[in-house]
Short mmCIF file of C-alpha atoms in Angstrom, two decimals:
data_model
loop_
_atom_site.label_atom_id
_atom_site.label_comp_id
_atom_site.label_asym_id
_atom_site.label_seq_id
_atom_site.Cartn_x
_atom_site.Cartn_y
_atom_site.Cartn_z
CA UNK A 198 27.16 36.44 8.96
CA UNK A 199 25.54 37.23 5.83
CA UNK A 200 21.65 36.19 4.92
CA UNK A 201 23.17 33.36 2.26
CA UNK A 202 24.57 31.76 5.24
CA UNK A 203 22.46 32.15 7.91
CA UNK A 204 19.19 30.67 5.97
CA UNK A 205 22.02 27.74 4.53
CA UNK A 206 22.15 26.90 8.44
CA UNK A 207 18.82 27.66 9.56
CA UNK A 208 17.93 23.56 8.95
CA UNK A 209 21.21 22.65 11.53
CA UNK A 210 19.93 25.31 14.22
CA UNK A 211 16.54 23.63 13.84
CA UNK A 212 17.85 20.50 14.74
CA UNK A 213 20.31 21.53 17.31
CA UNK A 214 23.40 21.23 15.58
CA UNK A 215 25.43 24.34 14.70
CA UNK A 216 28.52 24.62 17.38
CA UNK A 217 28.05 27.26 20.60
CA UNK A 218 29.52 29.98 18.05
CA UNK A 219 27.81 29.84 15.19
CA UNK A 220 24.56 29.09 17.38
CA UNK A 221 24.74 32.55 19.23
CA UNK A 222 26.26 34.42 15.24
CA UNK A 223 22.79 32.58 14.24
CA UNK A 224 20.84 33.76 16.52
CA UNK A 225 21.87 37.64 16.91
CA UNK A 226 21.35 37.87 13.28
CA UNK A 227 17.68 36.50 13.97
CA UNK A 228 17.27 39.29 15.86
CA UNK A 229 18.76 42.10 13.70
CA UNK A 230 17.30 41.22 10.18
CA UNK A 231 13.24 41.09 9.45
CA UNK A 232 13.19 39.36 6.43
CA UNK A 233 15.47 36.00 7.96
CA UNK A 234 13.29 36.03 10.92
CA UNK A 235 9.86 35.70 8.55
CA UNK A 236 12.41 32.61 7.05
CA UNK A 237 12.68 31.48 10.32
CA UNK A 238 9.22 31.37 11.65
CA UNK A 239 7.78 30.19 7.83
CA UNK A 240 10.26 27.22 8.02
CA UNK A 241 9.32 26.45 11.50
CA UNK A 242 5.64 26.72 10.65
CA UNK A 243 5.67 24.70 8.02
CA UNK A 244 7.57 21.50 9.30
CA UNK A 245 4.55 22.26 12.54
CA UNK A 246 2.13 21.75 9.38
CA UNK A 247 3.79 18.36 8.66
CA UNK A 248 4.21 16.76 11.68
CA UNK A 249 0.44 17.67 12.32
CA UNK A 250 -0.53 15.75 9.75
CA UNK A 251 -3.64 13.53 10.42
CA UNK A 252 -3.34 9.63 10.72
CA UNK A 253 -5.64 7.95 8.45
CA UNK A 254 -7.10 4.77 8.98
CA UNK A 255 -5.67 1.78 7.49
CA UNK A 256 -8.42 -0.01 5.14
CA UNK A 257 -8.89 -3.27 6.57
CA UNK A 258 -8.77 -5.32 3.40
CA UNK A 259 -5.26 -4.31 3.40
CA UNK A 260 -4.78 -6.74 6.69
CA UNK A 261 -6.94 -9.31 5.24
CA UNK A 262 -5.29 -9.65 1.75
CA UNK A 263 -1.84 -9.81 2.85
CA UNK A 264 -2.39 -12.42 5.47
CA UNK A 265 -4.51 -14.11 2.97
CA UNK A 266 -1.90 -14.43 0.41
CA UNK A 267 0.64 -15.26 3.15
CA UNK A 268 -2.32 -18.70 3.73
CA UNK A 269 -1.69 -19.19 0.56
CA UNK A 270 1.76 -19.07 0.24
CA UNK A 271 2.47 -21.82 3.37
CA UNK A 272 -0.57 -23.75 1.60
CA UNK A 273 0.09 -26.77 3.81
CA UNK A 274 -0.61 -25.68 7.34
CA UNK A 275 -2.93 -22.81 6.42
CA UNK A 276 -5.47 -25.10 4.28
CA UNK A 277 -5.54 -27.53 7.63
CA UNK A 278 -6.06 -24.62 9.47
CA UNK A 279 -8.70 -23.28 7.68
CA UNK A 280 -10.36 -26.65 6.87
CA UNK A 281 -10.44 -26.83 10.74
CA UNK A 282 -12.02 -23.74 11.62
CA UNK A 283 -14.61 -23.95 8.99
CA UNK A 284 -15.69 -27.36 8.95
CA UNK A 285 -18.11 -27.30 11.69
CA UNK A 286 -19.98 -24.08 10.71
CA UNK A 287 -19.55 -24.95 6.48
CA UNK A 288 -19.70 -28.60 6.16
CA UNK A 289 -20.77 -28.34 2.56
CA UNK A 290 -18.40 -25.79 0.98
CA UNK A 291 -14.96 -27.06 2.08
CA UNK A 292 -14.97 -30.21 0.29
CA UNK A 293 -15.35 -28.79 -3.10
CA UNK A 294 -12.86 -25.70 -1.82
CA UNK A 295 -10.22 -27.29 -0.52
CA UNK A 296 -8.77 -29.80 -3.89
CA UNK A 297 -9.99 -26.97 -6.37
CA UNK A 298 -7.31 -24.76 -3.83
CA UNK A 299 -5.07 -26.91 -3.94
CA UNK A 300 -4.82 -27.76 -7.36
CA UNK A 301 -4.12 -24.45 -8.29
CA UNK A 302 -1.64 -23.74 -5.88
CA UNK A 303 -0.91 -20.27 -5.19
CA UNK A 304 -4.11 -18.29 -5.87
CA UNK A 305 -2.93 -15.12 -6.44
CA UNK A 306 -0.50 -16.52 -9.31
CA UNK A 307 -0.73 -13.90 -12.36
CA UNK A 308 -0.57 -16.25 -15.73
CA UNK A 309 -0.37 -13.89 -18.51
CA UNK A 310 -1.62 -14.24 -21.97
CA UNK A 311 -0.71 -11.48 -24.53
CA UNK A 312 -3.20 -11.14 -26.96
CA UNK A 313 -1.31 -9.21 -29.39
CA UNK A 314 1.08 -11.46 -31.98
CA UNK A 315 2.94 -8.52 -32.56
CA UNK A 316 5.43 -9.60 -30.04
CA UNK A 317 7.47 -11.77 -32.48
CA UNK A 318 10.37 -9.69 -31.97
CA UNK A 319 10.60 -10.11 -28.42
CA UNK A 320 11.10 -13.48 -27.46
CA UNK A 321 8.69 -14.25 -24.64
CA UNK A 322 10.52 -16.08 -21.73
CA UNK A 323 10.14 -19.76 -20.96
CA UNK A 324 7.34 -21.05 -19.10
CA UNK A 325 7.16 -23.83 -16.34
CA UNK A 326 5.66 -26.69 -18.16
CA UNK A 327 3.68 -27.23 -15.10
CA UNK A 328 1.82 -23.77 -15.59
CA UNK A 329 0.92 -24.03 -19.00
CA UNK A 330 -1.72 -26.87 -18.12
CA UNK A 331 -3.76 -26.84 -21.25
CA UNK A 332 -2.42 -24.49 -22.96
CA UNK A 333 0.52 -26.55 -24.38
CA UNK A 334 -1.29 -28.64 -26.58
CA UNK A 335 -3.36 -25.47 -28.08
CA UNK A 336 -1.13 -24.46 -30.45
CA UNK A 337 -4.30 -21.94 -32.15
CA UNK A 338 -3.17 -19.18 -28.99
CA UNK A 339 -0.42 -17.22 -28.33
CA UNK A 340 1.64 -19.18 -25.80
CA UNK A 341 0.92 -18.02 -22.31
CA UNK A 342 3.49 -15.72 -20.38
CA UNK A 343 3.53 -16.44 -16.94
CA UNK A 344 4.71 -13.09 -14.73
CA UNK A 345 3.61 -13.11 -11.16
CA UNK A 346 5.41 -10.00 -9.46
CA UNK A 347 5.30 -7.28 -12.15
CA UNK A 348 1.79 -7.48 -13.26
CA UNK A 349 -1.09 -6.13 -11.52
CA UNK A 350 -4.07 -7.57 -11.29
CA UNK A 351 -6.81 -5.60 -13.44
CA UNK A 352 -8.87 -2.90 -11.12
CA UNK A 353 -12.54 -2.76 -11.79
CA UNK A 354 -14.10 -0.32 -13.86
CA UNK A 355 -17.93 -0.85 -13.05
CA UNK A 356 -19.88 -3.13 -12.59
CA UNK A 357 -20.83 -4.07 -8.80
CA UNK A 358 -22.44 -7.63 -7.59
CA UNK A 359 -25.96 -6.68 -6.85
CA UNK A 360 -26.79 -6.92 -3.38
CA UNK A 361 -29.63 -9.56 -3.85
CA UNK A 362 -26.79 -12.08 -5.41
CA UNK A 363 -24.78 -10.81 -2.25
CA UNK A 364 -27.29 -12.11 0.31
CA UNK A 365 -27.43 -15.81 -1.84
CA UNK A 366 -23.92 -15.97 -0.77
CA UNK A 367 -24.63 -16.29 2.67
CA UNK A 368 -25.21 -20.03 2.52
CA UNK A 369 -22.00 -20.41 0.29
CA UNK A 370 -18.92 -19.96 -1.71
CA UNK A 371 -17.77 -19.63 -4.84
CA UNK A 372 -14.20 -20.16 -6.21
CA UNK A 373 -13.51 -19.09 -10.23
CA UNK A 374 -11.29 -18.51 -12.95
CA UNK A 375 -12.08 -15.41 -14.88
CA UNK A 376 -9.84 -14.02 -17.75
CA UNK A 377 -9.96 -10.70 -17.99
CA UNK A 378 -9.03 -9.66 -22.22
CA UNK A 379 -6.88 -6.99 -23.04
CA UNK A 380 -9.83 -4.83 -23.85
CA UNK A 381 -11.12 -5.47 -19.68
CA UNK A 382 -14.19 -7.11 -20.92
CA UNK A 383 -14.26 -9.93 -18.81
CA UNK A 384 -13.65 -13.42 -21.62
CA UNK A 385 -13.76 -16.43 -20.28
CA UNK A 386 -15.37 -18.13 -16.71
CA UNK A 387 -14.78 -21.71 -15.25
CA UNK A 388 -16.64 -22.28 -12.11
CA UNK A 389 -13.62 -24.77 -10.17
CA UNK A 390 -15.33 -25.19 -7.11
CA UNK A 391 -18.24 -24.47 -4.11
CA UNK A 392 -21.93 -24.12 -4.29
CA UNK A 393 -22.90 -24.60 -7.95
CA UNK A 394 -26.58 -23.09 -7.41
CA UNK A 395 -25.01 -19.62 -7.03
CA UNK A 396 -23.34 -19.78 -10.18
CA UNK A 397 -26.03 -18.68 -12.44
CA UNK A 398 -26.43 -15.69 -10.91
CA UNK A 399 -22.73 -14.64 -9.87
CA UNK A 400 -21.72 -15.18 -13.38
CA UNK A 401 -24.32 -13.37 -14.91
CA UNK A 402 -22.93 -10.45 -12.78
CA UNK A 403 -19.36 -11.25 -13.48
CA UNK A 404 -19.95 -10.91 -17.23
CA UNK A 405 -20.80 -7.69 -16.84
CA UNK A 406 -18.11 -6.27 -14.64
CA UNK A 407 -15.27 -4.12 -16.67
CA UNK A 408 -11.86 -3.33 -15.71
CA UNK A 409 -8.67 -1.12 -16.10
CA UNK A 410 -6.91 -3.93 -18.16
CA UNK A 411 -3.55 -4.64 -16.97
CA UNK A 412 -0.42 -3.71 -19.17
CA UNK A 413 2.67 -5.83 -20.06
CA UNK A 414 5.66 -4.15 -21.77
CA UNK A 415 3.86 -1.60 -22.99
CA UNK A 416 0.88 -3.41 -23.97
CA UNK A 417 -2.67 -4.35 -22.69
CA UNK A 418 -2.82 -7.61 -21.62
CA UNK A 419 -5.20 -10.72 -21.06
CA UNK A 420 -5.20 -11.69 -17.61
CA UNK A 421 -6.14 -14.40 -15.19
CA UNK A 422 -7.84 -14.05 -12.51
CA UNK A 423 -9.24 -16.51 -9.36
CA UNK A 424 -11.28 -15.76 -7.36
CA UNK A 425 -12.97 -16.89 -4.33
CA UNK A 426 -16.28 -15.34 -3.09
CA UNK A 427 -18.13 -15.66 -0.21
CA UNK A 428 -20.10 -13.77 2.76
CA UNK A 429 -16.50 -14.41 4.92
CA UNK A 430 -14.92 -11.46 2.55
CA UNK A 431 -13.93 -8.42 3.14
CA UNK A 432 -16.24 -6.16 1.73
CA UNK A 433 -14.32 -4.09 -0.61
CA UNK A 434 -13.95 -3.34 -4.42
CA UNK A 435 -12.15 -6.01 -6.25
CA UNK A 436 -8.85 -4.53 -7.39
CA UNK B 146 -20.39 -3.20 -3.07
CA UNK B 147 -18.78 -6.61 -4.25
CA UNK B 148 -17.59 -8.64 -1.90
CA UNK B 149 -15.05 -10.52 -4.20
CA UNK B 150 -11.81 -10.83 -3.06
CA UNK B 151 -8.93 -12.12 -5.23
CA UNK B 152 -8.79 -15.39 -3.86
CA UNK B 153 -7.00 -15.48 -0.93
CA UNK B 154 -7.80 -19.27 0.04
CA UNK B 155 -8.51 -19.58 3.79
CA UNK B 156 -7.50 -15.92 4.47
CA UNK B 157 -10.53 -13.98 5.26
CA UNK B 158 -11.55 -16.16 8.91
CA UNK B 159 -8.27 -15.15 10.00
CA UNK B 160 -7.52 -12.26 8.60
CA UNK B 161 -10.60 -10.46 10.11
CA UNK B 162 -10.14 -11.86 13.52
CA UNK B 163 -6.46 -10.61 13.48
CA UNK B 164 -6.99 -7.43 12.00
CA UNK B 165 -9.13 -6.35 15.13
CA UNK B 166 -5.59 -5.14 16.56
CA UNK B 167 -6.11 -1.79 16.97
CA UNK B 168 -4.61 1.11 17.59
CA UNK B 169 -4.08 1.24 21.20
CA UNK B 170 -2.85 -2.63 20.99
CA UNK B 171 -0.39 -1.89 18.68
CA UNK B 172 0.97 1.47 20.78
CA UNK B 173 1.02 -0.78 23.62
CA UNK B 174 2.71 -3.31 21.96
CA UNK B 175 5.32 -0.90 20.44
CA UNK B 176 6.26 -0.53 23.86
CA UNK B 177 6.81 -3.81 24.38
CA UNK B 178 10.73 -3.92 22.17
CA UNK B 179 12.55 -6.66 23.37
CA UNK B 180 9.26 -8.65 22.60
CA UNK B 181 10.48 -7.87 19.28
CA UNK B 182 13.00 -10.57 18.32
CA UNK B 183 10.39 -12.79 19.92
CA UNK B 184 8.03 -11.99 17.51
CA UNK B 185 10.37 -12.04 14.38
CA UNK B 186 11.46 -15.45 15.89
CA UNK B 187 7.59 -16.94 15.59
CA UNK B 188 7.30 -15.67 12.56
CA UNK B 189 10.40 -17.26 11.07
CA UNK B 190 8.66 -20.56 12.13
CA UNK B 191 5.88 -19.64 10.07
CA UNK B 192 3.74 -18.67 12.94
CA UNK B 193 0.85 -16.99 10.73
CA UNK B 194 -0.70 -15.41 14.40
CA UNK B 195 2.62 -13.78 14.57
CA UNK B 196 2.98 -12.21 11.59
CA UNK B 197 -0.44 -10.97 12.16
CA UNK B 198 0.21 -9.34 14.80
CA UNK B 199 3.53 -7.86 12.68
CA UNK B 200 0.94 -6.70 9.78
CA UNK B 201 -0.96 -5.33 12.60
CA UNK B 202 1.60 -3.13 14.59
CA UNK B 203 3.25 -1.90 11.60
CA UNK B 204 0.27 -1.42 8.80
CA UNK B 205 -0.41 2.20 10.30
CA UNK B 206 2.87 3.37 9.64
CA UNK B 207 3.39 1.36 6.46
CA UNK B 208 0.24 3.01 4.78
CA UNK B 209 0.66 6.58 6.17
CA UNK B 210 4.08 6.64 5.10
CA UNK B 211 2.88 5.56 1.30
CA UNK B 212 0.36 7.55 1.40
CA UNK B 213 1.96 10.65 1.90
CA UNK B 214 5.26 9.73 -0.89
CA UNK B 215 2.10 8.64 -3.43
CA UNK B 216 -0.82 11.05 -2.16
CA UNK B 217 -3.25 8.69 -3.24
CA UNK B 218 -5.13 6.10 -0.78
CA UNK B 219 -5.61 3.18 -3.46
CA UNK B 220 -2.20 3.21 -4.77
CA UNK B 221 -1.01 3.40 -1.00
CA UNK B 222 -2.99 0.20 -0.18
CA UNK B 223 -1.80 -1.89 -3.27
CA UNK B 224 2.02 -0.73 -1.95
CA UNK B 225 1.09 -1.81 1.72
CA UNK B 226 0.06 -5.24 0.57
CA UNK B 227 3.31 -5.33 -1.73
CA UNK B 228 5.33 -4.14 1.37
CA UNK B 229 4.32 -6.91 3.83
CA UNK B 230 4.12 -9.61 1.26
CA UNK B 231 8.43 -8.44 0.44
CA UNK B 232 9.13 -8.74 4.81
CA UNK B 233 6.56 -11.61 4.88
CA UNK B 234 9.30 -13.28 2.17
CA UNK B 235 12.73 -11.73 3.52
CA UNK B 236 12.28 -11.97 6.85
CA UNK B 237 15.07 -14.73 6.61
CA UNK B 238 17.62 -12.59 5.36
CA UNK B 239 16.75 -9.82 7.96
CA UNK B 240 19.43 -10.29 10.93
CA UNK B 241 18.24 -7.56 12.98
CA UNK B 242 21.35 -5.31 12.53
CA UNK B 243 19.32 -2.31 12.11
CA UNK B 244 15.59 -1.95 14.20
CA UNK B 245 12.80 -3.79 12.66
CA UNK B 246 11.04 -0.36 11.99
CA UNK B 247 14.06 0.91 10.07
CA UNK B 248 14.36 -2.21 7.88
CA UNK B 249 10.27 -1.99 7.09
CA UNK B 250 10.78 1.94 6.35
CA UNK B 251 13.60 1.23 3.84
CA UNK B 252 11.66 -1.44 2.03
CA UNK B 253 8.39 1.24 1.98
CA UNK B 254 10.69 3.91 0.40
CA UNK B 255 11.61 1.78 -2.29
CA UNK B 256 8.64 0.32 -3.20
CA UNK B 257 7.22 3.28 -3.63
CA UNK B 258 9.93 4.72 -5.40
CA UNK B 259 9.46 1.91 -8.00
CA UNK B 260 5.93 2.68 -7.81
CA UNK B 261 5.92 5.80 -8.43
CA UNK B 262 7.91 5.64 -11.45
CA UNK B 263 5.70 3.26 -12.81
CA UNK B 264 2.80 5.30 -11.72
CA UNK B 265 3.98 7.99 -13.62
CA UNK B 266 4.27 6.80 -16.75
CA UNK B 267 0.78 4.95 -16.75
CA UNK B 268 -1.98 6.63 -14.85
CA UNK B 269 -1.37 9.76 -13.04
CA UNK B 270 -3.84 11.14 -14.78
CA UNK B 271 -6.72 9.17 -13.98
CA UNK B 272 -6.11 9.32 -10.41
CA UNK B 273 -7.92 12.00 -8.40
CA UNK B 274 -6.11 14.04 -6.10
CA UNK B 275 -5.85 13.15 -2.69
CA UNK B 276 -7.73 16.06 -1.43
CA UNK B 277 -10.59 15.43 -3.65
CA UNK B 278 -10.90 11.49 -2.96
CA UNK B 279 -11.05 9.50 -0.19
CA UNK B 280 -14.52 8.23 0.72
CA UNK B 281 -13.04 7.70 3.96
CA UNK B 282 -13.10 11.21 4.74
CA UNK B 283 -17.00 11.56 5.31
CA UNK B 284 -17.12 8.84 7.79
CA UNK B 285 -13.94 10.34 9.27
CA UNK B 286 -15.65 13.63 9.94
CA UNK B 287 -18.32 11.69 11.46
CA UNK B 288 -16.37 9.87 13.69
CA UNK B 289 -13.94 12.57 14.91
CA UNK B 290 -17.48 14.80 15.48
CA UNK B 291 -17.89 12.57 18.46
CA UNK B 292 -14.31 12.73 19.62
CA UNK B 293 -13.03 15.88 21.46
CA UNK B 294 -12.65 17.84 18.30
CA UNK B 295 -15.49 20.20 16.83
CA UNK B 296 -16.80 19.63 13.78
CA UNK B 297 -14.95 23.25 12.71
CA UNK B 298 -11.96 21.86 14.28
CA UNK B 299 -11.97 18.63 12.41
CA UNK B 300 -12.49 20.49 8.68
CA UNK B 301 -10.19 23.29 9.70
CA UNK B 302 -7.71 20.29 10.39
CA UNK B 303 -8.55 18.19 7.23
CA UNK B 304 -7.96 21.30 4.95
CA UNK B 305 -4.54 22.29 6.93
CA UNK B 306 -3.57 18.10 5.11
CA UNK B 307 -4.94 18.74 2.69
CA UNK B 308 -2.81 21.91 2.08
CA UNK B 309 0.16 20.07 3.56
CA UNK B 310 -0.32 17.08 1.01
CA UNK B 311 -0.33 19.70 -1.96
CA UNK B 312 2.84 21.49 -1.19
CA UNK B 313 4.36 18.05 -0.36
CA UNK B 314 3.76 16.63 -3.91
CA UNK B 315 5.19 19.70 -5.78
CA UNK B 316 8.79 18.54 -4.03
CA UNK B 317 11.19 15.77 -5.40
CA UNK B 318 10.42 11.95 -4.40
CA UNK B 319 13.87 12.35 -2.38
CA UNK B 320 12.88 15.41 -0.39
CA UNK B 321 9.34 14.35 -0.16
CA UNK B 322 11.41 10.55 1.49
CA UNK B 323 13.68 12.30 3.77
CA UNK B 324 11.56 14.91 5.06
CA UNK B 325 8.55 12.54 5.85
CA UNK B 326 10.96 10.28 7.42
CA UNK B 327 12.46 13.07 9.91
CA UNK B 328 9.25 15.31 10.48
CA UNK B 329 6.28 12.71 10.74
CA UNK B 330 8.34 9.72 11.74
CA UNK B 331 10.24 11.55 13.81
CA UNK B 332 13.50 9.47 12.90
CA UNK B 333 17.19 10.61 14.03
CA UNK B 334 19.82 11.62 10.86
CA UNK B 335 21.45 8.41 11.34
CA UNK B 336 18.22 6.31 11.61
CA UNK B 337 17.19 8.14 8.14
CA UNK B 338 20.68 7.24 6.56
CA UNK B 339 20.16 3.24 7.49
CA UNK B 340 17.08 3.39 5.64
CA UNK B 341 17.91 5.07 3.25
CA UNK B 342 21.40 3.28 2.77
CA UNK B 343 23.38 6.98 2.29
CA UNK B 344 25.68 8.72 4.26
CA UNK B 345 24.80 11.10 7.40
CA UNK B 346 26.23 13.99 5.80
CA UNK B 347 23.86 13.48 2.68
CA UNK B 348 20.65 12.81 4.36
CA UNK B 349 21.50 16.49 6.55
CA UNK B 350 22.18 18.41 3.68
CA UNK B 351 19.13 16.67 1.71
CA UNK B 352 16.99 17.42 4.18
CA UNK B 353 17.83 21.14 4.47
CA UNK B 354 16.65 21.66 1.26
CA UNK B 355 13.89 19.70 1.84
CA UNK B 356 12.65 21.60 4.69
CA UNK B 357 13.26 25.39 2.30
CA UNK B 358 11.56 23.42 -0.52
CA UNK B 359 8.42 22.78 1.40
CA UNK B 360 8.33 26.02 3.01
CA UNK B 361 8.55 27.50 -0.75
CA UNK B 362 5.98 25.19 -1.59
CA UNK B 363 3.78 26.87 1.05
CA UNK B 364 4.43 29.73 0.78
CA UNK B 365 3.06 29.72 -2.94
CA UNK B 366 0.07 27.68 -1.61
CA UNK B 367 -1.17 30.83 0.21
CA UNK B 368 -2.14 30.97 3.50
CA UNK B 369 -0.40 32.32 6.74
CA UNK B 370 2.56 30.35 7.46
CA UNK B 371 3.86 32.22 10.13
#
């Protein structure tokens, strides 16, 4: 057998499979020729290499957001839930949570604003009536694209909450809409719900965050973004 | 570091309670196969404890896998979310005719083949290599220090992945699929081909040259192989 066709069947013998003949023709050349025995033990060494590869930990907010958009996405039985679990300890925050929740449905809904007019030759596609909200009777902006599963939502560039806001949030909760612009300066910020004293100083923070701005066909985009913050998260970088 | 969270109404109480399945749950659990259907069963009904525990046995796998077809942790974390979020909303159409495992390894390898393709056009270059990044690692060294390992052990280790991860992302998304799939997952030929929806004969002959292209890739690394 010549090199050629040994080293073609060197992955088969690895896994067992080459026929009694061909096995042993394998094998004996193995033996007799240095250079497809280095092939041999480099092949076998390296897939060792793989399969030693270290397990890393899986970041808990990984976990925590999918299970918290799967609340979201059975809204019914996962607000009552939560409503029950937290009323006793946060008798104050729920009530201003739970309608500004519900009203907007599923939370991690993507509505997408392109800045740009210089989309006139691509026809933007239709948009629920119900999702436009205010936005249909303001003709002055670019009517709003609304794209859930293709867009991203924006990653942060800098800007951190300081820890002394952090600690505030302790006794609270916050739920808002920012809109992050297509240059990832954060634009606009409606508080919808929670404890209003903490919004002076969250959104003096929030103003100053700056993100990766998300990209639609090609294009950076204006994006919104709710969010809900309190000491029960998951300590982790927005993304 | 900002403890905002895209809102995920009503998430966080039980997500952090849930996510304290660990490790040695889930092996146990993993044992545990007929309790399978069970499970898919509860979370049909829109048992949310149950498709914890789902997120919980199969996250390690999930992320490991995408972070070794990607090679970098943040990008493997967004996929993870998009991965359980696409069973969390098929698990209707999934009849069971292949093992739970398989159908979750076929839906990883596509995501991140879409991913990466995306990835590629928009911001490879901003993203630090795998080697260089994860802030995980220090507090990884510290905690394997008190394990069995030495602390030589656990760098020698660390730069052997490191090394590995290298010569893994100079091969083809394919290869890099098939050979991750047979070598750290430890999945049979035909397992492989359900996942990967080809034929036996395909994945064998795929893998081959998998298995030559990462010993090439290696090789050129430097470093005893043999």
């Amino acid at each position: 057998m010549s090199c050629g066709a040994v080293r073609d069947r060197l992955s088969a013998h690895l896994d067992g499979e080459l026929a009694g003949r061909e096995a042993h023709l394998v094998e004996e050349h193995l033996q007799g020729c240095a250079a497809c025995a280095r092939h041999w033990r480099e092949l076998r060494a390296a897939l060792e290499l793989l399969a030693q590869l270290p397990e890393e930990p899986v970041p808990e907010v990984v976990a925590a957001r999918v299970l918290g958009r799967v609340e979201a996405e059975t809204r019914g039985p996962g607000l009552r839930a939560l409503y029950r679990s937290s009323w006793s300890a946060r008798p104050l925050i729920l009530p201003s949570l739970v309608p500004a929740a519900l009203l907007l449905g599923l939370t991690l809904s993507v509505a997408l604003r392109l800045d740009t007019p210089a989309v006139a030759d691509e026809p933007l596609p239709p948009v629920p009536a119900q999702m436009l909200g205010d936005w249909n009777t303001a003709p002055a902006r670019p009517a709003p694209l609304v794209h859930t599963a293709k867009v991203g939502l924006p990653r942060a560039r800098e800007g951190v909450l300081p820890e002394d806001v952090l600690d505030q949030m302790v006794e609270g909760s916050l739920f808002l809409e920012t809109v992050v612009g297509s240059d990832g300066n954060v634009s606009e910020m409606t508080v919808l719900g929670g404890n209003q004293e903490l919004a002076s100083p969250l959104r003096e923070a929030l103003w100053r965050e700056r993100y990766e701005p998300v990209r639609y066909r090609g294009r950076p985009a204006s994006v919104n973004v709710y969010r809900l913050i309190s000491h029960l998260e998951v300590r982790a970088p927005l993304t | 570091m900002a403890v905002s969270k895209v809102a995920s109404v009503g998430g966080a109480e039980m997500a952090t309670s849930e996510i304290a399945l660990g490790r040695a749950d889930a092996a146990e659990a993993a044992r545990t196969v007929p309790a399978e259907a069970g499970l898919l069963e509860a979370c049909r009904r829109g048992d949310p404890g149950a498709f914890a525990q789902l997120v919980g046995l199969h996250q390690g796998l999930v992320f490991n896998l995408g972070l070794r077809l990607l090679g970098d942790p943040e990008e493997a974390r967004d996929l993870a979310q998009d991965v359980f979020l696409k069973v969390y909303r098929t698990l209707g159409s999934f009849r069971g005719q292949s093992a739970l495992r398989t159908w979750i390894y076929r839906i990883v390898v596509n995501e991140s083949r879409n991913r990466q393709r995306w990835w590629r056009r928009r911001r490879r270059e901003k993203c630090l290599p795998l080697e260089s990044l994860p802030a995980a690692d220090s507090a990884q060294l510290v905690a394997d220090e008190s394990g069995a390992d030495s602390p030589f052990e656990t760098v020698r280790r660390r730069e052997r992945g490191a090394r590995v991860q290298a010569a893994l992302r100079q091969l083809s998304f394919d290869h890099r699929a098939v050979l991750l799939l047979r070598e750290v997952e430890e999945m049979s030929c035909d397992e492989i081909a359900a996942a990967l929806e080809l034929p036996e004969g395909t994945v064998k002959s795929r893998l081959s040259r998998a298995r030559e292209a990462l010993r090439q890739a290696l090789v050129r690394g430097g470093g005893a192989l043999s």
